[in-house]
mmCIF file of C-alpha atoms and ligand atoms in Angstrom:
data_model
loop_
_atom_site.group_PDB
_atom_site.id
_atom_site.type_symbol
_atom_site.label_atom_id
_atom_site.label_comp_id
_atom_site.label_asym_id
_atom_site.label_seq_id
_atom_site.Cartn_x
_atom_site.Cartn_y
_atom_site.Cartn_z
ATOM 1 C CA UNK A 292 -17.402 3.699 16.240
ATOM 2 C CA UNK A 293 -20.102 1.104 15.541
ATOM 3 C CA UNK A 294 -18.774 -0.325 12.274
ATOM 4 C CA UNK A 295 -17.574 -3.864 12.883
ATOM 5 C CA UNK A 296 -14.184 -5.176 11.750
ATOM 6 C CA UNK A 297 -15.916 -7.135 8.994
ATOM 7 C CA UNK A 298 -17.548 -3.963 7.630
ATOM 8 C CA UNK A 299 -21.103 -4.438 8.900
ATOM 9 C CA UNK A 300 -22.368 -1.013 9.951
ATOM 10 C CA UNK A 301 -23.981 -1.537 13.352
ATOM 11 C CA UNK A 302 -24.872 2.163 13.338
ATOM 12 C CA UNK A 303 -27.821 1.449 11.063
ATOM 13 C CA UNK A 304 -28.911 -1.844 12.667
ATOM 14 C CA UNK A 305 -32.127 -2.014 14.688
ATOM 15 C CA UNK A 306 -30.738 -4.914 16.752
ATOM 16 C CA UNK A 307 -28.319 -2.409 18.300
ATOM 17 C CA UNK A 308 -31.103 0.116 18.968
ATOM 18 C CA UNK A 309 -33.149 -2.621 20.636
ATOM 19 C CA UNK A 310 -30.078 -3.610 22.674
ATOM 20 C CA UNK A 311 -30.375 -7.175 21.398
ATOM 21 C CA UNK A 312 -26.870 -6.939 19.904
ATOM 22 C CA UNK A 313 -23.912 -4.682 20.648
ATOM 23 C CA UNK A 314 -21.405 -3.359 18.150
ATOM 24 C CA UNK A 315 -18.349 -5.481 17.363
ATOM 25 C CA UNK A 316 -16.240 -2.405 16.641
ATOM 26 C CA UNK A 317 -12.959 -2.195 14.710
ATOM 27 C CA UNK A 318 -10.297 -4.792 15.492
ATOM 28 C CA UNK A 319 -8.185 -2.499 17.682
ATOM 29 C CA UNK A 320 -11.115 -1.227 19.769
ATOM 30 C CA UNK A 321 -12.267 -2.027 23.285
ATOM 31 C CA UNK A 322 -15.703 -2.800 21.738
ATOM 32 C CA UNK A 323 -14.129 -5.686 19.807
ATOM 33 C CA UNK A 324 -12.493 -7.143 22.916
ATOM 34 C CA UNK A 325 -15.675 -6.950 24.900
ATOM 35 C CA UNK A 326 -17.749 -8.446 22.053
ATOM 36 C CA UNK A 327 -15.393 -11.439 21.881
ATOM 37 C CA UNK A 328 -15.765 -11.980 25.611
ATOM 38 C CA UNK A 329 -19.552 -11.742 25.328
ATOM 39 C CA UNK A 330 -19.591 -14.218 22.428
ATOM 40 C CA UNK A 331 -17.441 -16.653 24.410
ATOM 41 C CA UNK A 332 -19.692 -16.354 27.436
ATOM 42 C CA UNK A 333 -23.028 -16.617 25.638
ATOM 43 C CA UNK A 334 -22.258 -18.696 22.524
ATOM 44 C CA UNK A 335 -19.268 -20.692 23.720
ATOM 45 C CA UNK A 336 -17.194 -19.577 20.724
ATOM 46 C CA UNK A 337 -16.254 -16.449 18.827
ATOM 47 C CA UNK A 338 -16.616 -14.982 15.354
ATOM 48 C CA UNK A 339 -13.474 -16.032 13.416
ATOM 49 C CA UNK A 340 -13.426 -12.691 11.580
ATOM 50 C CA UNK A 341 -13.520 -10.591 14.734
ATOM 51 C CA UNK A 342 -11.101 -12.952 16.461
ATOM 52 C CA UNK A 343 -8.613 -12.652 13.620
ATOM 53 C CA UNK A 344 -8.958 -8.866 13.305
ATOM 54 C CA UNK A 345 -8.313 -8.446 17.062
ATOM 55 C CA UNK A 346 -5.392 -10.880 17.010
ATOM 56 C CA UNK A 347 -3.775 -9.143 14.032
ATOM 57 C CA UNK A 348 -4.717 -5.619 15.157
ATOM 58 C CA UNK A 349 -6.601 -4.886 11.953
ATOM 59 C CA UNK A 350 -9.291 -2.240 12.347
ATOM 60 C CA UNK A 351 -11.318 -3.027 9.220
ATOM 61 C CA UNK A 352 -10.794 -6.127 7.061
ATOM 62 C CA UNK A 353 -11.939 -4.489 3.822
ATOM 63 C CA UNK A 354 -9.818 -1.347 4.195
ATOM 64 C CA UNK A 355 -6.813 -2.477 6.185
ATOM 65 C CA UNK A 356 -6.089 -6.160 5.578
ATOM 66 C CA UNK A 357 -3.893 -7.184 2.666
ATOM 67 C CA UNK A 358 -5.467 -10.663 2.759
ATOM 68 C CA UNK A 359 -9.089 -9.583 2.333
ATOM 69 C CA UNK A 360 -11.194 -11.460 1.325
ATOM 70 C CA UNK A 361 -9.594 -14.325 3.277
ATOM 71 C CA UNK A 362 -11.037 -17.775 3.961
ATOM 72 C CA UNK A 363 -12.664 -16.587 7.208
ATOM 73 C CA UNK A 364 -15.299 -15.092 4.918
ATOM 74 C CA UNK A 365 -15.923 -18.388 3.112
ATOM 75 C CA UNK A 366 -18.404 -19.486 5.778
ATOM 76 C CA UNK A 367 -20.933 -17.328 3.935
ATOM 77 C CA UNK A 368 -21.359 -14.725 6.642
ATOM 78 C CA UNK A 369 -21.699 -11.734 6.552
ATOM 79 C CA UNK A 370 -21.160 -11.372 2.768
ATOM 80 C CA UNK A 371 -22.349 -13.341 -0.249
ATOM 81 C CA UNK A 372 -20.003 -15.134 -2.647
ATOM 82 C CA UNK A 373 -20.941 -12.625 -5.337
ATOM 83 C CA UNK A 374 -19.925 -9.672 -3.167
ATOM 84 C CA UNK A 375 -16.595 -11.279 -2.263
ATOM 85 C CA UNK A 376 -15.872 -12.125 -5.923
ATOM 86 C CA UNK A 377 -16.613 -8.511 -6.868
ATOM 87 C CA UNK A 378 -14.237 -7.279 -4.146
ATOM 88 C CA UNK A 379 -11.408 -9.594 -5.308
ATOM 89 C CA UNK A 380 -11.840 -8.551 -8.923
ATOM 90 C CA UNK A 381 -12.030 -4.828 -8.281
ATOM 91 C CA UNK A 382 -9.226 -4.704 -5.702
ATOM 92 C CA UNK A 383 -6.885 -5.876 -8.470
ATOM 93 C CA UNK A 384 -7.992 -3.119 -10.864
ATOM 94 C CA UNK A 385 -6.146 0.114 -11.530
ATOM 95 C CA UNK A 386 -8.366 2.915 -10.139
ATOM 96 C CA UNK A 387 -10.131 5.171 -12.655
ATOM 97 C CA UNK A 388 -7.859 7.817 -14.124
ATOM 98 C CA UNK A 389 -9.057 11.373 -13.449
ATOM 99 C CA UNK A 390 -7.380 14.545 -14.661
ATOM 100 C CA UNK A 391 -6.607 17.567 -12.481
ATOM 101 C CA UNK A 392 -9.987 18.996 -13.595
ATOM 102 C CA UNK A 393 -11.686 15.757 -12.534
ATOM 103 C CA UNK A 394 -12.522 14.504 -16.041
ATOM 104 C CA UNK A 395 -11.685 10.976 -17.274
ATOM 105 C CA UNK A 396 -8.156 10.902 -18.696
ATOM 106 C CA UNK A 397 -7.965 10.342 -22.446
ATOM 107 C CA UNK A 398 -4.712 9.995 -24.360
ATOM 108 C CA UNK A 399 -4.761 12.120 -27.546
ATOM 109 C CA UNK A 400 -3.301 10.246 -30.545
ATOM 110 C CA UNK A 401 -1.158 13.344 -31.287
ATOM 111 C CA UNK A 402 1.017 12.407 -28.297
ATOM 112 C CA UNK A 403 1.771 9.074 -29.976
ATOM 113 C CA UNK A 404 2.396 10.787 -33.334
ATOM 114 C CA UNK A 405 4.895 13.196 -31.753
ATOM 115 C CA UNK A 406 6.829 10.472 -29.983
ATOM 116 C CA UNK A 407 6.944 8.216 -33.049
ATOM 117 C CA UNK A 408 9.177 10.790 -34.795
ATOM 118 C CA UNK A 409 11.810 10.592 -32.057
ATOM 119 C CA UNK A 410 14.977 8.503 -31.953
ATOM 120 C CA UNK A 411 14.412 5.655 -29.484
ATOM 121 C CA UNK A 412 18.129 5.229 -28.614
ATOM 122 C CA UNK A 413 18.269 8.976 -27.856
ATOM 123 C CA UNK A 414 15.191 8.724 -25.588
ATOM 124 C CA UNK A 415 16.769 5.761 -23.786
ATOM 125 C CA UNK A 416 20.034 7.654 -23.234
ATOM 126 C CA UNK A 417 18.209 10.640 -21.758
ATOM 127 C CA UNK A 418 15.979 8.627 -19.459
ATOM 128 C CA UNK A 419 18.120 5.589 -18.560
ATOM 129 C CA UNK A 420 15.554 3.214 -20.068
ATOM 130 C CA UNK A 421 15.941 0.228 -22.439
ATOM 131 C CA UNK A 422 15.107 0.040 -26.134
ATOM 132 C CA UNK A 423 12.668 -2.700 -27.158
ATOM 133 C CA UNK A 424 13.380 -5.205 -28.596
ATOM 134 C CA UNK A 425 16.971 -3.972 -29.091
ATOM 135 C CA UNK A 426 18.919 -0.911 -30.153
ATOM 136 C CA UNK A 427 19.061 -1.666 -33.875
ATOM 137 C CA UNK A 428 15.362 -2.368 -34.495
ATOM 138 C CA UNK A 429 13.765 -0.607 -31.545
ATOM 139 C CA UNK A 430 10.008 -0.021 -31.695
ATOM 140 C CA UNK A 431 9.508 0.983 -28.079
ATOM 141 C CA UNK A 432 10.991 1.773 -24.685
ATOM 142 C CA UNK A 433 10.983 -0.340 -21.527
ATOM 143 C CA UNK A 434 11.109 1.376 -18.162
ATOM 144 C CA UNK A 435 10.761 0.324 -14.559
ATOM 145 C CA UNK A 436 7.620 1.806 -13.014
ATOM 146 C CA UNK A 437 7.993 1.246 -9.254
ATOM 147 C CA UNK A 438 8.197 -2.554 -9.065
ATOM 148 C CA UNK A 439 7.323 -3.645 -12.604
ATOM 149 C CA UNK A 440 8.486 -3.359 -16.203
ATOM 150 C CA UNK A 441 6.360 -1.259 -18.567
ATOM 151 C CA UNK A 442 6.742 -1.219 -22.342
ATOM 152 C CA UNK A 443 5.772 1.924 -24.237
ATOM 153 C CA UNK A 444 5.128 0.295 -27.601
ATOM 154 C CA UNK A 445 5.425 3.059 -30.223
ATOM 155 C CA UNK A 446 4.464 0.708 -33.035
ATOM 156 C CA UNK A 447 1.109 -0.462 -31.649
ATOM 157 C CA UNK A 448 0.600 2.773 -29.664
ATOM 158 C CA UNK A 449 -0.012 0.913 -26.432
ATOM 159 C CA UNK A 450 1.308 0.692 -22.922
ATOM 160 C CA UNK A 451 2.074 -2.939 -22.030
ATOM 161 C CA UNK A 452 2.931 -4.850 -18.869
ATOM 162 C CA UNK A 453 5.134 -7.895 -18.652
ATOM 163 C CA UNK A 454 3.190 -11.124 -18.251
ATOM 164 C CA UNK A 455 5.722 -13.951 -17.937
ATOM 165 C CA UNK A 456 7.671 -13.986 -21.219
ATOM 166 C CA UNK A 457 5.021 -11.908 -23.023
ATOM 167 C CA UNK A 458 3.707 -8.375 -22.925
ATOM 168 C CA UNK A 459 0.004 -7.630 -22.488
ATOM 169 C CA UNK A 460 -1.859 -4.386 -23.074
ATOM 170 C CA UNK A 461 -2.358 -2.283 -19.982
ATOM 171 C CA UNK A 462 -5.391 -0.035 -19.573
ATOM 172 C CA UNK A 463 -3.655 2.646 -17.552
ATOM 173 C CA UNK A 464 -4.405 5.985 -19.250
ATOM 174 C CA UNK A 465 -2.861 8.141 -16.524
ATOM 175 C CA UNK A 466 0.480 6.343 -16.709
ATOM 176 C CA UNK A 467 0.244 6.205 -20.517
ATOM 177 C CA UNK A 468 -0.272 9.965 -20.780
ATOM 178 C CA UNK A 469 2.479 10.896 -18.325
ATOM 179 C CA UNK A 470 4.892 8.431 -20.007
ATOM 180 C CA UNK A 471 4.278 9.977 -23.431
ATOM 181 C CA UNK A 472 4.788 13.494 -22.046
ATOM 182 C CA UNK A 473 7.992 12.425 -20.294
ATOM 183 C CA UNK A 474 9.559 10.457 -23.136
ATOM 184 C CA UNK A 475 8.465 13.109 -25.614
ATOM 185 C CA UNK A 476 10.107 15.938 -23.652
ATOM 186 C CA UNK A 477 13.345 14.334 -22.396
ATOM 187 C CA UNK A 478 16.124 15.929 -24.459
ATOM 188 C CA UNK A 479 19.171 15.407 -22.247
ATOM 189 C CA UNK A 480 20.229 13.400 -19.231
ATOM 190 C CA UNK A 481 20.177 15.932 -16.424
ATOM 191 C CA UNK A 482 21.905 15.127 -13.131
ATOM 192 C CA UNK A 483 19.604 14.866 -10.129
ATOM 193 C CA UNK A 484 19.897 18.242 -8.461
ATOM 194 C CA UNK A 485 19.760 16.881 -4.892
ATOM 195 C CA UNK A 486 17.473 19.861 -4.281
ATOM 196 C CA UNK A 487 14.486 18.011 -2.854
ATOM 197 C CA UNK A 488 11.513 20.320 -2.777
ATOM 198 C CA UNK A 489 7.807 20.485 -2.148
ATOM 199 C CA UNK A 490 5.690 20.885 -5.321
ATOM 200 C CA UNK A 491 4.841 24.391 -4.071
ATOM 201 C CA UNK A 492 8.520 25.334 -4.446
ATOM 202 C CA UNK A 493 8.660 24.439 -8.137
ATOM 203 C CA UNK A 494 8.483 27.234 -10.742
ATOM 204 C CA UNK A 495 4.839 26.288 -11.376
ATOM 205 C CA UNK A 496 4.214 25.810 -7.649
ATOM 206 C CA UNK A 497 1.056 27.942 -7.727
ATOM 207 C CA UNK A 498 -0.630 25.056 -9.632
ATOM 208 C CA UNK A 499 -0.555 22.798 -6.550
ATOM 209 C CA UNK A 500 -2.981 24.911 -4.524
ATOM 210 C CA UNK A 501 -6.651 24.413 -3.736
ATOM 211 C CA UNK A 502 -8.260 21.736 -5.944
ATOM 212 C CA UNK A 503 -4.852 20.727 -7.372
ATOM 213 C CA UNK A 504 -3.233 20.117 -4.009
ATOM 214 C CA UNK A 505 -1.559 16.693 -3.996
ATOM 215 C CA UNK A 506 -4.029 14.230 -2.479
ATOM 216 C CA UNK A 507 -2.770 12.650 0.739
ATOM 217 C CA UNK A 508 -6.117 12.214 2.544
ATOM 218 C CA UNK A 509 -6.792 8.650 1.253
ATOM 219 C CA UNK A 510 -3.252 7.579 2.221
ATOM 220 C CA UNK A 511 -3.710 9.072 5.673
ATOM 221 C CA UNK A 512 -7.092 7.396 6.082
ATOM 222 C CA UNK A 513 -5.556 4.038 5.248
ATOM 223 C CA UNK A 514 -2.101 4.334 6.832
ATOM 224 C CA UNK A 515 -2.357 7.179 9.368
ATOM 225 C CA UNK A 516 -2.709 4.709 12.222
ATOM 226 C CA UNK A 517 -0.898 1.824 10.553
ATOM 227 C CA UNK A 518 2.690 2.951 9.868
ATOM 228 C CA UNK A 519 3.932 -0.642 9.477
ATOM 229 C CA UNK A 520 1.511 -1.179 6.591
ATOM 230 C CA UNK A 521 2.722 2.069 4.990
ATOM 231 C CA UNK A 522 6.301 0.757 5.105
ATOM 232 C CA UNK A 523 5.254 -2.630 3.678
ATOM 233 C CA UNK A 524 3.454 -0.937 0.778
ATOM 234 C CA UNK A 525 6.391 1.394 0.003
ATOM 235 C CA UNK A 526 8.963 -1.418 0.149
ATOM 236 C CA UNK A 527 6.799 -3.695 -2.025
ATOM 237 C CA UNK A 528 6.809 -0.968 -4.673
ATOM 238 C CA UNK A 529 10.629 -0.981 -4.663
ATOM 239 C CA UNK A 530 10.878 2.041 -2.333
ATOM 240 C CA UNK A 531 14.196 2.848 -0.661
ATOM 241 C CA UNK A 532 14.146 4.009 2.935
ATOM 242 C CA UNK A 533 15.566 7.527 3.366
ATOM 243 C CA UNK A 534 16.187 9.481 6.546
ATOM 244 C CA UNK A 535 13.757 12.399 6.208
ATOM 245 C CA UNK A 536 10.833 11.758 8.618
ATOM 246 C CA UNK A 537 9.559 9.094 11.044
ATOM 247 C CA UNK A 538 9.301 6.872 7.954
ATOM 248 C CA UNK A 539 10.206 8.030 4.470
ATOM 249 C CA UNK A 540 10.750 6.304 1.162
ATOM 250 C CA UNK A 541 12.073 7.244 -2.244
ATOM 251 C CA UNK A 542 9.927 5.738 -5.002
ATOM 252 C CA UNK A 543 10.931 5.652 -8.664
ATOM 253 C CA UNK A 544 8.077 5.887 -11.185
ATOM 254 C CA UNK A 545 10.779 6.512 -13.844
ATOM 255 C CA UNK A 546 14.491 5.729 -13.403
ATOM 256 C CA UNK A 547 15.419 9.446 -13.181
ATOM 257 C CA UNK A 548 12.289 10.811 -11.467
ATOM 258 C CA UNK A 549 12.372 10.147 -7.713
ATOM 259 C CA UNK A 550 9.384 10.958 -5.505
ATOM 260 C CA UNK A 551 9.735 11.095 -1.732
ATOM 261 C CA UNK A 552 6.895 10.088 0.601
ATOM 262 C CA UNK A 553 7.475 11.333 4.145
ATOM 263 C CA UNK A 554 5.314 9.856 6.895
ATOM 264 C CA UNK A 555 4.987 11.548 10.275
ATOM 265 C CA UNK A 556 3.486 9.169 12.795
ATOM 266 C CA UNK A 557 1.755 11.774 14.932
ATOM 267 C CA UNK A 558 1.341 11.864 18.700
ATOM 268 C CA UNK A 559 -1.081 13.173 21.321
ATOM 269 C CA UNK A 560 -0.592 16.706 20.022
ATOM 270 C CA UNK A 561 -0.339 16.205 16.259
ATOM 271 C CA UNK A 562 -2.253 14.007 13.842
ATOM 272 C CA UNK A 563 -0.280 11.728 11.490
ATOM 273 C CA UNK A 564 0.763 13.440 8.266
ATOM 274 C CA UNK A 565 2.201 12.584 4.856
ATOM 275 C CA UNK A 566 4.267 14.966 2.732
ATOM 276 C CA UNK A 567 5.291 14.343 -0.879
ATOM 277 C CA UNK A 568 8.539 15.855 -2.162
ATOM 278 C CA UNK A 569 10.453 15.627 -5.451
ATOM 279 C CA UNK A 570 13.829 16.393 -6.978
ATOM 280 C CA UNK A 571 13.745 19.839 -8.560
ATOM 281 C CA UNK A 572 14.963 18.382 -11.879
ATOM 282 C CA UNK A 573 11.433 16.995 -12.431
ATOM 283 C CA UNK A 574 10.320 20.396 -13.752
ATOM 284 C CA UNK A 575 12.737 20.107 -16.688
ATOM 285 C CA UNK A 576 10.676 17.155 -17.993
ATOM 286 C CA UNK A 577 7.121 17.515 -16.751
ATOM 287 C CA UNK A 578 4.692 20.406 -16.508
ATOM 288 C CA UNK A 579 2.725 20.852 -13.290
ATOM 289 C CA UNK A 580 -0.374 18.956 -14.501
ATOM 290 C CA UNK A 581 1.760 15.960 -15.518
ATOM 291 C CA UNK A 582 3.554 15.991 -12.148
ATOM 292 C CA UNK A 583 0.134 16.042 -10.480
ATOM 293 C CA UNK A 584 -0.933 13.018 -12.564
ATOM 294 C CA UNK A 585 2.274 11.094 -11.864
ATOM 295 C CA UNK A 586 2.064 11.649 -8.106
ATOM 296 C CA UNK A 587 -1.574 10.558 -8.118
ATOM 297 C CA UNK A 588 -0.700 7.367 -9.984
ATOM 298 C CA UNK A 589 2.067 6.536 -7.489
ATOM 299 C CA UNK A 590 -0.199 7.325 -4.527
ATOM 300 C CA UNK A 591 -2.828 4.976 -6.008
ATOM 301 C CA UNK A 592 -0.234 2.195 -6.126
ATOM 302 C CA UNK A 593 0.688 2.855 -2.486
ATOM 303 C CA UNK A 594 -2.962 2.791 -1.487
ATOM 304 C CA UNK A 595 -3.523 -0.480 -3.309
ATOM 305 C CA UNK A 596 -0.861 -2.057 -1.096
ATOM 306 C CA UNK A 597 1.309 -5.116 -1.533
ATOM 307 C CA UNK A 598 -1.232 -7.917 -1.874
ATOM 308 C CA UNK A 599 -3.269 -6.515 -4.764
ATOM 309 C CA UNK A 600 -0.337 -5.206 -6.695
ATOM 310 C CA UNK A 601 -0.799 -3.209 -9.930
HETATM 311 S S1 SF4 B 457 -19.286 -11.162 11.196
HETATM 312 FE FE1 SF4 B 457 -18.177 -11.097 13.126
HETATM 313 S S2 SF4 B 457 -17.268 -9.057 13.133
HETATM 314 FE FE2 SF4 B 457 -18.892 -9.008 11.617
HETATM 315 S S3 SF4 B 457 -20.709 -8.265 12.715
HETATM 316 FE FE3 SF4 B 457 -20.741 -10.506 12.785
HETATM 317 S S4 SF4 B 457 -19.758 -11.054 14.731
HETATM 318 FE FE4 SF4 B 457 -19.208 -8.924 14.239
HETATM 319 S S1 SF4 B 458 -7.151 -12.269 7.618
HETATM 320 FE FE1 SF4 B 458 -9.347 -12.104 7.073
HETATM 321 S S2 SF4 B 458 -10.483 -11.999 8.998
HETATM 322 FE FE2 SF4 B 458 -8.337 -11.632 9.459
HETATM 323 S S3 SF4 B 458 -8.170 -9.419 9.457
HETATM 324 FE FE3 SF4 B 458 -7.624 -10.098 7.376
HETATM 325 S S4 SF4 B 458 -9.504 -10.071 6.189
HETATM 326 FE FE4 SF4 B 458 -10.083 -9.908 8.373
#
């Protein structure tokens, strides 16, 4: 595995082919240990990035460290200031919203028109959310999405996030679309069924096959060998630990819509695995494509991790 902890790909470096330089390797590798020893012997000191990654058992700074880009990169090597600024800026962004047919998500204005005709107090009663600004003159609905408050502002037709005492517009089309579908369809407050099922067991379970299978590969790539980081990310998003796998958390994208992320740590025989389950009552509110979108949005938040929170 010739990619160094910092992200330099030694695989494509002629210095390695010429045996002038050896790979640094990921932070948990034997290559990294041996490179540090070589640096100490030949140079008298070590690379602070590699040193830190080994000490903190981080394979790759850019993928696995919640502190990236940290001040170890401020020495100007191996990346430019411009690259590091770009990384900081983009790590804080919400990933692009794609539909289940892999097109950019757009929110049709008809969804806003439909919801504007509804009684806000009735929506709040059915979904355990809050009217905004208050019950008598409500123009929107506030709900808790994982670890933050979101305002669905019917009047300005915008999704907003809390910023101190104010609300600012949020460019989050996937969450906007699913929120409008959910608040537009909620007609009664159903009890949670306690029947926790795989998406394949829902009435529209056939939808979640092939290209519409719930995506767990990016989560496994990031957390498969870093269960502690998976727990930190889930807890930072307001997740509650539940006893269903090696590590499992209930996450609440809406107050009455729990999603369950089950993490199996894997061993010599089996690779790590992640399973996503849901309360069967979800199908009373959301069609299969909306469930797919909601799960993707929550998985994106988990992948983003605690430091670069949504
Ligand atoms: S910056 Fe450090 S970790 Fe990256 S290639 Fe150089 S010595 Fe290795
Ligand atoms: S703190 Fe910096 S050098 Fe250390 S592992 Fe994280 S990103 Fe890499």
